[in-house]
PDB file of C-alpha atoms in Angstrom:
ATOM      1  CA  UNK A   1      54.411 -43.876  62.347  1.00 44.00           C
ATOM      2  CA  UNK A   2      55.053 -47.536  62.372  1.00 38.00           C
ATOM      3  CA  UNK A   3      51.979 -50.125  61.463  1.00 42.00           C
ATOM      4  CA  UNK A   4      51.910 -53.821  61.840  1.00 36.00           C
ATOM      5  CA  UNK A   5      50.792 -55.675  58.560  1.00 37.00           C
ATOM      6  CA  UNK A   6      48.035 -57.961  58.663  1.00 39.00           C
ATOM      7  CA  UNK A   7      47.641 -59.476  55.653  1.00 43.00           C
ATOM      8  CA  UNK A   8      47.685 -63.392  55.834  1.00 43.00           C
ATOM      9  CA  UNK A   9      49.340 -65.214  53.343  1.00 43.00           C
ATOM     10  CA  UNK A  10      49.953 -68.397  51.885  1.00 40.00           C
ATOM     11  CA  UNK A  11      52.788 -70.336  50.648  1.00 40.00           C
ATOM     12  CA  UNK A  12      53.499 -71.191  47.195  1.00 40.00           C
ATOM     13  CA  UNK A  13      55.846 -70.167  44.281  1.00 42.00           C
ATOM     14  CA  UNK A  14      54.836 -67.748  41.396  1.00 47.00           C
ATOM     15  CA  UNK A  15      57.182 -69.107  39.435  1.00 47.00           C
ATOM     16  CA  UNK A  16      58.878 -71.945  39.376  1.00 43.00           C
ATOM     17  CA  UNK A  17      62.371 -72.769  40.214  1.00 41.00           C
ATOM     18  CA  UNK A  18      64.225 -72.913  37.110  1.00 47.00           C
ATOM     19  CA  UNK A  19      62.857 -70.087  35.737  1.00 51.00           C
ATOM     20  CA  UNK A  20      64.523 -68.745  32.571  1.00 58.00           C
ATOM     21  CA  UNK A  21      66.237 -65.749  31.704  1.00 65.00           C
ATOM     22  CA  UNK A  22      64.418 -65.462  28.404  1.00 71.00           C
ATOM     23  CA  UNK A  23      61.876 -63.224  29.367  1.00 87.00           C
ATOM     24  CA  UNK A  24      61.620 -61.142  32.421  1.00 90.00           C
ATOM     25  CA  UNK A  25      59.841 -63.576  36.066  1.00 91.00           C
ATOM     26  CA  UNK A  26      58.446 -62.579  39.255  1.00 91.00           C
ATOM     27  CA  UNK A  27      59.275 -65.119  41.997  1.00 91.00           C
ATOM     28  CA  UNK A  28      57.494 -65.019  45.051  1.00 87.00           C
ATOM     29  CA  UNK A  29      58.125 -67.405  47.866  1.00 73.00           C
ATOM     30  CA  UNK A  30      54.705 -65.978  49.747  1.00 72.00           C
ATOM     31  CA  UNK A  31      51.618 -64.272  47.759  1.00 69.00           C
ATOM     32  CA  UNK A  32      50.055 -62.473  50.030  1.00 80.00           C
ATOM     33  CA  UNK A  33      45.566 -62.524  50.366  1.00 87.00           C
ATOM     34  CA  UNK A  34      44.745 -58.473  50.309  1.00 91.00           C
ATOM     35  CA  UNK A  35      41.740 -56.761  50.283  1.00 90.00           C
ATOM     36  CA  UNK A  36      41.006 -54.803  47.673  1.00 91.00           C
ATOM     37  CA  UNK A  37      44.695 -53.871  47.031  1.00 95.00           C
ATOM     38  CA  UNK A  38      46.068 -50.242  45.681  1.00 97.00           C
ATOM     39  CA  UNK A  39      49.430 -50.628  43.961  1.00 98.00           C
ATOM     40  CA  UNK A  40      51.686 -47.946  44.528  1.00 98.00           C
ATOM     41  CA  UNK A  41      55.134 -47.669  42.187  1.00 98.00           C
ATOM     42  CA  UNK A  42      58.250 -45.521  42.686  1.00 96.00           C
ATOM     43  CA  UNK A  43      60.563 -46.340  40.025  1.00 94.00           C
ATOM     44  CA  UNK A  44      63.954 -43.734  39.859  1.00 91.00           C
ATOM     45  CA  UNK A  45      63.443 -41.037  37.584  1.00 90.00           C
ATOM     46  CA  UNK A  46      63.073 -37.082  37.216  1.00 90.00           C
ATOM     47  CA  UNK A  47      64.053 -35.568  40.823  1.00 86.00           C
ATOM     48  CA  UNK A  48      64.018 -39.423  41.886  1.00 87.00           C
ATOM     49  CA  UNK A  49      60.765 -37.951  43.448  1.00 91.00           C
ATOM     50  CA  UNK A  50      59.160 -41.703  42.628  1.00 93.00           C
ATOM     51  CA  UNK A  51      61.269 -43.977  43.992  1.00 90.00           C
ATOM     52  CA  UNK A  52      62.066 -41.616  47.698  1.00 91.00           C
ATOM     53  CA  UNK A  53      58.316 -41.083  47.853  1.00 93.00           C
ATOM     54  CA  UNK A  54      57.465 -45.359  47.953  1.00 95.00           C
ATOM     55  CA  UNK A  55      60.985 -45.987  49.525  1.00 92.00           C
ATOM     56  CA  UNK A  56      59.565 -43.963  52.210  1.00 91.00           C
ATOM     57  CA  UNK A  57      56.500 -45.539  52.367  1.00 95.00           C
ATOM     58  CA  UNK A  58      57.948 -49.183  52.724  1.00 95.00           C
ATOM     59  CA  UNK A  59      59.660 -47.956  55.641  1.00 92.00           C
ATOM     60  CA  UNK A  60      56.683 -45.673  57.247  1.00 92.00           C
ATOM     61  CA  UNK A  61      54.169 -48.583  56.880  1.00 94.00           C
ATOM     62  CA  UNK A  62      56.466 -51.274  57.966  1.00 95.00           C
ATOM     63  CA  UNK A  63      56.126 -52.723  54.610  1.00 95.00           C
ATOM     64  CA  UNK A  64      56.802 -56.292  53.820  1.00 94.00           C
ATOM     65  CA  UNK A  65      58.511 -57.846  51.451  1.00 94.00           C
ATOM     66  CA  UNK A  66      56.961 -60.780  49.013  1.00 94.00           C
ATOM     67  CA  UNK A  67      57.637 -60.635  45.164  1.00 94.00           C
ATOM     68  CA  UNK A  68      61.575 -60.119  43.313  1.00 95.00           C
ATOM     69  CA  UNK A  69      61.077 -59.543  39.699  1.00 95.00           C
ATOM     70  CA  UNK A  70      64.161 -59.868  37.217  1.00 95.00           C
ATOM     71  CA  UNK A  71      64.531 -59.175  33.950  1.00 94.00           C
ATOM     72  CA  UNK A  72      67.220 -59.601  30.908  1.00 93.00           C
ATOM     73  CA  UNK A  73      65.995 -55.941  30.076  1.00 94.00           C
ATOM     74  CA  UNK A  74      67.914 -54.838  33.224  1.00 93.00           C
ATOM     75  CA  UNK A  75      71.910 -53.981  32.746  1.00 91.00           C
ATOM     76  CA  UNK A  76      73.744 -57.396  32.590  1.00 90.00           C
ATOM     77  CA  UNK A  77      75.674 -55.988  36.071  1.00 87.00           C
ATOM     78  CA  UNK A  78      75.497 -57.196  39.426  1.00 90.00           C
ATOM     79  CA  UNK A  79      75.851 -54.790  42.726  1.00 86.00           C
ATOM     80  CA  UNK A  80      78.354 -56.231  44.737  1.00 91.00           C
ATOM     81  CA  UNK A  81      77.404 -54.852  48.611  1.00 88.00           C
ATOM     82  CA  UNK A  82      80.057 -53.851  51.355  1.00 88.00           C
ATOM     83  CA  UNK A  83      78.443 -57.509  52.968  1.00 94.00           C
ATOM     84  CA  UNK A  84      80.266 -59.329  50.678  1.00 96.00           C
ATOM     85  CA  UNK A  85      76.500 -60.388  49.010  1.00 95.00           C
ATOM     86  CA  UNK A  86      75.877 -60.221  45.508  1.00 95.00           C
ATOM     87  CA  UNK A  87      72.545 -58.622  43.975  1.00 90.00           C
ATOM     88  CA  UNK A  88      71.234 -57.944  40.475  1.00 93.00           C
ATOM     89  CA  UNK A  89      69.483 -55.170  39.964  1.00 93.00           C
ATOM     90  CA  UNK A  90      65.532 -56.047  40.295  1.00 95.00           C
ATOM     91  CA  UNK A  91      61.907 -54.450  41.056  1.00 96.00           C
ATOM     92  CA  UNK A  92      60.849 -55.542  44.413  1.00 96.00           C
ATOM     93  CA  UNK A  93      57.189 -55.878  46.105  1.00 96.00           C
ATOM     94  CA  UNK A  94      56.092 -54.965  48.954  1.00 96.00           C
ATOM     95  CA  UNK A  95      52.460 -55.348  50.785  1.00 95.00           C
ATOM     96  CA  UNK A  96      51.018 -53.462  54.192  1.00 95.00           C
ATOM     97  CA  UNK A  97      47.829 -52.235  55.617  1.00 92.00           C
ATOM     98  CA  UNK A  98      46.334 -49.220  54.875  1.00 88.00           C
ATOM     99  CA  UNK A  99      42.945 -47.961  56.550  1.00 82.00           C
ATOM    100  CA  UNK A 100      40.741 -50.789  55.620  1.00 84.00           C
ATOM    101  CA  UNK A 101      42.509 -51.596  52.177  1.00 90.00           C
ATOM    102  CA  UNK A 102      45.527 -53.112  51.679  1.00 95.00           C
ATOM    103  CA  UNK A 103      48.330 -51.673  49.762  1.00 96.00           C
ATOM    104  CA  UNK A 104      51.335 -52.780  47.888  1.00 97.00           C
ATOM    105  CA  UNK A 105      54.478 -50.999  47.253  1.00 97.00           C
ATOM    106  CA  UNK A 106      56.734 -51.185  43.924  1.00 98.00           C
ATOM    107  CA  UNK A 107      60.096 -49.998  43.891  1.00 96.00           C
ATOM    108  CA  UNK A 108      63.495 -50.811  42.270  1.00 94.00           C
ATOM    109  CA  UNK A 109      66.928 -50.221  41.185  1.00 90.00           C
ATOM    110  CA  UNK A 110      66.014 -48.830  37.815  1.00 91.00           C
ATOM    111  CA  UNK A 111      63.816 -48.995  34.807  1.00 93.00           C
ATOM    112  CA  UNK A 112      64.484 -51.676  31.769  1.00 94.00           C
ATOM    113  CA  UNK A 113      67.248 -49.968  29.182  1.00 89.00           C
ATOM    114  CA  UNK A 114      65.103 -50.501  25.885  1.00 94.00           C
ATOM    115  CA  UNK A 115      61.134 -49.971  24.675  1.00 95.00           C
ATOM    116  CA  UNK A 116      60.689 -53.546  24.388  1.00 95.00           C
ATOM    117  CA  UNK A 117      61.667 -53.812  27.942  1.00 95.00           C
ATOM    118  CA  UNK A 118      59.327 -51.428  29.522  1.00 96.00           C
ATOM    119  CA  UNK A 119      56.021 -52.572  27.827  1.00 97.00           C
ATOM    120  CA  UNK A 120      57.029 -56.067  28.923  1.00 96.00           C
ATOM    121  CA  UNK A 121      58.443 -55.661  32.517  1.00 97.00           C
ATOM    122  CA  UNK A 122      54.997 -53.379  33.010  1.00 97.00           C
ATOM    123  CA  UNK A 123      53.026 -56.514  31.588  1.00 97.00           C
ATOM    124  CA  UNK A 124      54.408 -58.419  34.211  1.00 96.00           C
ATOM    125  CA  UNK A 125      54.028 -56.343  37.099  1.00 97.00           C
ATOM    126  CA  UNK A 126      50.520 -55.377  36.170  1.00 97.00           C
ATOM    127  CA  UNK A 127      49.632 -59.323  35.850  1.00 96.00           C
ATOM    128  CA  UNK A 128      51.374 -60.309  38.692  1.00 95.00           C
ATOM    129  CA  UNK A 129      49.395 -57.579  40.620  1.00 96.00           C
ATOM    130  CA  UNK A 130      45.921 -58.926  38.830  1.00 96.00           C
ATOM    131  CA  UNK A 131      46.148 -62.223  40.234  1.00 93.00           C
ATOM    132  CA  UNK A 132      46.532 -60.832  43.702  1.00 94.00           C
ATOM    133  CA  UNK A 133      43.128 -59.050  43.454  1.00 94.00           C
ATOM    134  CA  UNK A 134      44.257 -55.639  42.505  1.00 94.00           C
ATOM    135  CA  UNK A 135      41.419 -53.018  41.635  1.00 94.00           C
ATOM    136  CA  UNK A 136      43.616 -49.630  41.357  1.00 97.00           C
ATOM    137  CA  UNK A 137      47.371 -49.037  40.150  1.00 98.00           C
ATOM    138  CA  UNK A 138      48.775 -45.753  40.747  1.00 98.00           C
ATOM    139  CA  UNK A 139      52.344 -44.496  39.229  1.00 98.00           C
ATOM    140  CA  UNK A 140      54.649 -41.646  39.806  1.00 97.00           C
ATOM    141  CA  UNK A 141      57.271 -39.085  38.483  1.00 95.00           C
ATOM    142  CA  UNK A 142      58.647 -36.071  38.182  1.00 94.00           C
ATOM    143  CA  UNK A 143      57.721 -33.048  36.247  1.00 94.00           C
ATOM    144  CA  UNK A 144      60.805 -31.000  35.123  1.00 92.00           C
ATOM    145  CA  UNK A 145      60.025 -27.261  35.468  1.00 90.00           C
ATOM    146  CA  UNK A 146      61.830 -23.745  35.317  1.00 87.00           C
ATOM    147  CA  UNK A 147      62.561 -22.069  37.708  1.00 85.00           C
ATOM    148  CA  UNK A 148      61.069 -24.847  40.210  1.00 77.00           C
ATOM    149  CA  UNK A 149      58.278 -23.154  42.436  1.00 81.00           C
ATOM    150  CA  UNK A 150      58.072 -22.849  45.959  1.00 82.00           C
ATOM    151  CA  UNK A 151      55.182 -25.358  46.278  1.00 85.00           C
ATOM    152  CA  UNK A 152      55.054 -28.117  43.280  1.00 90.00           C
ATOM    153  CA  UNK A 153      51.843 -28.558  41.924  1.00 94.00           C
ATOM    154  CA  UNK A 154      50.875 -32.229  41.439  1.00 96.00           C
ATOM    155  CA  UNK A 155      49.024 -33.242  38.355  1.00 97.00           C
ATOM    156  CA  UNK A 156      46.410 -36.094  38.008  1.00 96.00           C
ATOM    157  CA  UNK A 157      45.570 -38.800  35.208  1.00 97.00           C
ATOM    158  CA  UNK A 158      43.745 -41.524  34.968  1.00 97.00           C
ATOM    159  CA  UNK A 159      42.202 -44.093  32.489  1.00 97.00           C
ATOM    160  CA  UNK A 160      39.059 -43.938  35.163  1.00 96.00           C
ATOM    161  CA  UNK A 161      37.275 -40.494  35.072  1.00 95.00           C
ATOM    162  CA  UNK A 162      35.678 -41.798  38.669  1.00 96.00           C
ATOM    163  CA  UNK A 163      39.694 -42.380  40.087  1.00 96.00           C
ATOM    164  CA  UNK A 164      40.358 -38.887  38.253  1.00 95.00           C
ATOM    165  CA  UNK A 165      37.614 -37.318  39.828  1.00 96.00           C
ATOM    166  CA  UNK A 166      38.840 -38.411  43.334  1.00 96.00           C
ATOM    167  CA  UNK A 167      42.495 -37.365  42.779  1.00 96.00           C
ATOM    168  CA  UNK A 168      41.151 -33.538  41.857  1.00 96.00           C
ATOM    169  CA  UNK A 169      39.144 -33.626  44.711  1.00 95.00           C
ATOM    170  CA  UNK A 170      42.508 -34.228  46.692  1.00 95.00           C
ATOM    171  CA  UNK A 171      43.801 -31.117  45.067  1.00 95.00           C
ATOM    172  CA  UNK A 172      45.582 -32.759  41.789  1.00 96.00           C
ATOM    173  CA  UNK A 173      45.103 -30.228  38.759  1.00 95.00           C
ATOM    174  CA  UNK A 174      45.247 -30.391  34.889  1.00 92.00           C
ATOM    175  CA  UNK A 175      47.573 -29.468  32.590  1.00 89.00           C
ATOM    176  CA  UNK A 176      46.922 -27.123  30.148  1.00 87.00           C
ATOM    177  CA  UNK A 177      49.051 -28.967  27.310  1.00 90.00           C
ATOM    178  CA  UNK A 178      49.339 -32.652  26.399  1.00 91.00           C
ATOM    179  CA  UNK A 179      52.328 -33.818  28.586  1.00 90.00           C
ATOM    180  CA  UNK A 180      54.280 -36.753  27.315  1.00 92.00           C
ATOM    181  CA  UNK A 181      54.963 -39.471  30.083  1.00 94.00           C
ATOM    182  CA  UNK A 182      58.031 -41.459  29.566  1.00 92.00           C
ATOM    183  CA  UNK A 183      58.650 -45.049  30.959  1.00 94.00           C
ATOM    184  CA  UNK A 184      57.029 -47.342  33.671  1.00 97.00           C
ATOM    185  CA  UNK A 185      55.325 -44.172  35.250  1.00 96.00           C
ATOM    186  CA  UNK A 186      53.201 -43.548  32.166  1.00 96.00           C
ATOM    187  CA  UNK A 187      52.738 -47.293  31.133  1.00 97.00           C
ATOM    188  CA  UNK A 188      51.935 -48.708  33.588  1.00 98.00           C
ATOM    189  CA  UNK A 189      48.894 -47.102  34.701  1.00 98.00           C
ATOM    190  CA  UNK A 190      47.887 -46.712  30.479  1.00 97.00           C
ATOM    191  CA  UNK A 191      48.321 -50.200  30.324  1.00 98.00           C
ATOM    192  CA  UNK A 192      46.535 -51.247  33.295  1.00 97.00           C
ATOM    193  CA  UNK A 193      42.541 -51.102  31.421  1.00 96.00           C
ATOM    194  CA  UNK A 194      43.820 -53.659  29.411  1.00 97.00           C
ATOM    195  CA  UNK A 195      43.748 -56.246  32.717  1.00 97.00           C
ATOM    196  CA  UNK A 196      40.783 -54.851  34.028  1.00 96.00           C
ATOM    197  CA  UNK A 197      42.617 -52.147  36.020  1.00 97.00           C
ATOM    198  CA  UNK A 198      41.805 -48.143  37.032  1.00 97.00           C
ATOM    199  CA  UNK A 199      45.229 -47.176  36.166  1.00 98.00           C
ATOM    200  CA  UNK A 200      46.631 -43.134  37.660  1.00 98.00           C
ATOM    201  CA  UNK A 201      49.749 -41.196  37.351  1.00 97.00           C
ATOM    202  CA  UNK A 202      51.037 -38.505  39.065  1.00 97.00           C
ATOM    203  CA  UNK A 203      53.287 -36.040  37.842  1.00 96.00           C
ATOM    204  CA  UNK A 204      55.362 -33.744  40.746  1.00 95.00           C
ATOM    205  CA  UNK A 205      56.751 -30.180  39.495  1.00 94.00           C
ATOM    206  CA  UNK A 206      60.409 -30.797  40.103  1.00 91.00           C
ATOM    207  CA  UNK A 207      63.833 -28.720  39.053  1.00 88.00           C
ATOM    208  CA  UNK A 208      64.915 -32.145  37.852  1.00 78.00           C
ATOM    209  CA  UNK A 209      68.194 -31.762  37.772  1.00 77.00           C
ATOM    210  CA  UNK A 210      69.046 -32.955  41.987  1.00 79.00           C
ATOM    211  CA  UNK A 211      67.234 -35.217  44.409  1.00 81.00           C
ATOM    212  CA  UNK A 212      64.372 -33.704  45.311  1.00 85.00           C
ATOM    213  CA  UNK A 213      62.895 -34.051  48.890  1.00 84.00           C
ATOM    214  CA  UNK A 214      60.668 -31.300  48.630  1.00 86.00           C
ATOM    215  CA  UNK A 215      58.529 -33.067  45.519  1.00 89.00           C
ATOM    216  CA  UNK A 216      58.780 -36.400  47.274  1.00 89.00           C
ATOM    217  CA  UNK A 217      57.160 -34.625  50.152  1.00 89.00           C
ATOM    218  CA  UNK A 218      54.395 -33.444  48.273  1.00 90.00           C
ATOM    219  CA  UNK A 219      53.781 -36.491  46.839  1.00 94.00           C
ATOM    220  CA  UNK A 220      53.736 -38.370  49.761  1.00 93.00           C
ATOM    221  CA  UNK A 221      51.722 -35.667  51.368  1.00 91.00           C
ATOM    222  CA  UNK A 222      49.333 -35.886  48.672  1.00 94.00           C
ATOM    223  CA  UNK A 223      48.478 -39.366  49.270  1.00 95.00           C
ATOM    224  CA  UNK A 224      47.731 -39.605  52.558  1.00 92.00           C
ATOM    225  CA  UNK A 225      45.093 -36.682  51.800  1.00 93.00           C
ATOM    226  CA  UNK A 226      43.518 -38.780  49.066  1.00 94.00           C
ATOM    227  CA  UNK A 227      43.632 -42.318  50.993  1.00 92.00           C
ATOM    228  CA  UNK A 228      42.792 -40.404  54.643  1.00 91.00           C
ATOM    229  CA  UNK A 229      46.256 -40.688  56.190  1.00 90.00           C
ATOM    230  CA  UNK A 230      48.663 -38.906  57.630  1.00 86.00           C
ATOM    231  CA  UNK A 231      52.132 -39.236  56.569  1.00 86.00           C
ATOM    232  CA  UNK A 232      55.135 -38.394  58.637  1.00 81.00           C
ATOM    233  CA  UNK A 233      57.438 -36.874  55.947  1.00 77.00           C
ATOM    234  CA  UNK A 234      60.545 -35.651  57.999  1.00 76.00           C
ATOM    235  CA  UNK A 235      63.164 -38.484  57.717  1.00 68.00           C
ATOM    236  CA  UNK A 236      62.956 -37.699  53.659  1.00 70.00           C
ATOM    237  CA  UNK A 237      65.049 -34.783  53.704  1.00 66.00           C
ATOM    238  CA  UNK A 238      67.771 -37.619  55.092  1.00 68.00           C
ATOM    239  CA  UNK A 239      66.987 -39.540  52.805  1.00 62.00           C
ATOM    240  CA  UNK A 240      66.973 -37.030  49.780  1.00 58.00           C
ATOM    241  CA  UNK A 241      70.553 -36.051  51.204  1.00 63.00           C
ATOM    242  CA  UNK A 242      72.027 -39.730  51.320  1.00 64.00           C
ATOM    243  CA  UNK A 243      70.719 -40.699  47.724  1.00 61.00           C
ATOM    244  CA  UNK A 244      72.317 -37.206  46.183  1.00 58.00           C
ATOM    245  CA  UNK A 245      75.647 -37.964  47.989  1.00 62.00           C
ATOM    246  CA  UNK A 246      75.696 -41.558  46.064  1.00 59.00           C
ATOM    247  CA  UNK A 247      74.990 -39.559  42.409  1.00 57.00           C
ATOM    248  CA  UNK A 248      78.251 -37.933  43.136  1.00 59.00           C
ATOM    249  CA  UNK A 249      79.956 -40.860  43.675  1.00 60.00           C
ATOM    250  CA  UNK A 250      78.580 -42.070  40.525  1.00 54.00           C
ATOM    251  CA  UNK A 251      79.435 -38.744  38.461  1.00 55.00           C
ATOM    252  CA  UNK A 252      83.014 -38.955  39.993  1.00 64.00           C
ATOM    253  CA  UNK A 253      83.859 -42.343  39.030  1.00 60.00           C
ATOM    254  CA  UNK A 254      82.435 -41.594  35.698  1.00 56.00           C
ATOM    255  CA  UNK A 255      85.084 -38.563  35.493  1.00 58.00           C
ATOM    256  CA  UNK A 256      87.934 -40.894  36.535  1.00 61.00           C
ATOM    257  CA  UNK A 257      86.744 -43.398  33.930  1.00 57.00           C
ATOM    258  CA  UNK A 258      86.937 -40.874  31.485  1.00 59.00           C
ATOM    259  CA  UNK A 259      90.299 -39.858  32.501  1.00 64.00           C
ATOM    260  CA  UNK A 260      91.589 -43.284  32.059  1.00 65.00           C
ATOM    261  CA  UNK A 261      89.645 -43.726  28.956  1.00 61.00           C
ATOM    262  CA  UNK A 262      87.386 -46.289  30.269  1.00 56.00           C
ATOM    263  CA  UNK A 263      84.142 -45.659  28.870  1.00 51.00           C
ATOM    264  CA  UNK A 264      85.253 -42.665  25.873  1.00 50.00           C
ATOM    265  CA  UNK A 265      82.221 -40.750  26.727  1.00 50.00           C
ATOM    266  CA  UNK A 266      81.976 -37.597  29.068  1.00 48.00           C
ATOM    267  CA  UNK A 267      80.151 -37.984  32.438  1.00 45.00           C
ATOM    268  CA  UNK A 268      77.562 -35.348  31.121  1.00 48.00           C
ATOM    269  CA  UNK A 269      76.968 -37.689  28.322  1.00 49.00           C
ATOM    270  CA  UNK A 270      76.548 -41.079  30.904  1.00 44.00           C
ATOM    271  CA  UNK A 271      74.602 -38.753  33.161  1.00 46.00           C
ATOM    272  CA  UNK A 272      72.242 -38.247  30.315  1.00 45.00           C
ATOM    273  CA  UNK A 273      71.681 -41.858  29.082  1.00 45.00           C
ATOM    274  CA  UNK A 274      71.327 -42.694  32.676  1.00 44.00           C
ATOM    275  CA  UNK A 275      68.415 -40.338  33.297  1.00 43.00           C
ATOM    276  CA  UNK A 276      66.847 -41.100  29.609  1.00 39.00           C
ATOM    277  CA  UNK A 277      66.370 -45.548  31.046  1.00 35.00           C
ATOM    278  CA  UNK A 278      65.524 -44.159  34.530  1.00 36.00           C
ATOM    279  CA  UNK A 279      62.886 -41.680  34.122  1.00 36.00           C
TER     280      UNK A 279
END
């Protein structure tokens, strides 16, 4: 499935040039003119469910980009690419064409490292996304569950009972307990009434504890029965696949660090403090 965007756009900066490191900036060299825009974020977490679900989508819809932001609440490292190119890790945006609404597409490299950080990196995307026109934000994550089921139920919540009422007509349920949502997936969309927003999450059932394709599926599934699509969802598995192989990268270079008394901590313990900023 491959669609053309058609979303004009006009030239101008967001912010401007010498933008300071003080505070976390958005700069966009185009901001785009959508109708009645949806925003959409996958940010790693639980499963990595999130972030495979909107990668997917970027790619699916042809999605293009328009908005970096960076922040001093991301790690102070830089990911130095096999191209010889140099990138710090970010939160990128994305817009495309969906049905007769546009949509735009969050995804990035990780979540910010501290509280502070994550109320103020959502403020930003959720303003940023405000002065493009948006109406609805919708987040996403994982829901860690044992043993996993066959077929993950996907739960709905909203600060709009009319945007709730439409995502349990698409077959989201309720939980039966109060279900704490941690990071970006659960402020965003909290925070979003406070800019004039309908803010949603969605929370997949996922093992948690591996890349999950079959939760990204579901989620992705999920949407396109709520916004009237239909989603190819085959190239995920791939994608699932490639993403786990790099986490054992990561866990073996943590090992060797350990060995050589690099870091001093286990690679169970940096596996957990990298899931606890992700999630």
């Amino acid at each position: 499935m491959t669609r053309t965007p058609t979303c004009g756009g006009r030239k101008d900066m967001v912010e401007p040039a010498s933008a300071s490191f003080s505070g976390s900036f958005i700069r966009s060299a185009q901001a785009p003119k959508l109708k009645n825009p949806l925003m959409i974020v996958g940010l790693p977490g639980i499963g990595f469910v999130s972030n495979l679900a909107v990668d997917h989508l970027v790619r699916l819809l042809d999605a293009q980009p328009f908005g970096t932001l960076y922040s001093p609440h991301f790690p102070n490292q830089v990911l130095a690419l096999k191209s010889g190119r140099l990138r710090p890790f970010s939160m990128r945006f994305y817009y495309a064409r969906l049905g007769k609404r546009d949509v735009v597409l969050v995804r990035g490299d990780l979540q910010p490292l501290t509280v502070e950080g994550q109320y103020e990196v959502s403020a930003h995307v959720l303003s940023f996304f405000k002065s493009l026109g948006g109406s609805d934000v919708l987040a996403m994550a994982g829901y860690a569950v044992t043993p996993p089921p066959k077929t993950p139920s996907i739960y709905g919540f909203s600060t709009s009972k009319q945007l709730w009422t439409q995502l349990q007509k698409a077959g989201a349920k309720t939980t039966s307990v109060i279900v704490p949502i941690v990071g970006m997936a659960g402020l965003v969309p909290a925070l979003s009434k406070l800019y004039g927003l309908r803010g949603a999450c969605l929370l997949v059932e996922t093992p948690g504890n591996t890349v999950d394709a079959v939760g990204a599926k579901n989620l992705v599934g999920f949407l396109g029965k709520w916004l009237g699509e239909n989603f190819d969802v085959k190239a995920l598995d791939a994608r699932a696949k490639k993403a786990q192989v790099l986490l054992k990268r990561i866990e073996t270079q943590a090992k060797q660090e350990e060995a050589a008394g690099i870091t001093g901590k286990s690679p169970e313990a940096l596996q957990k403090e990298t899931q606890a900023y992700i999630r």
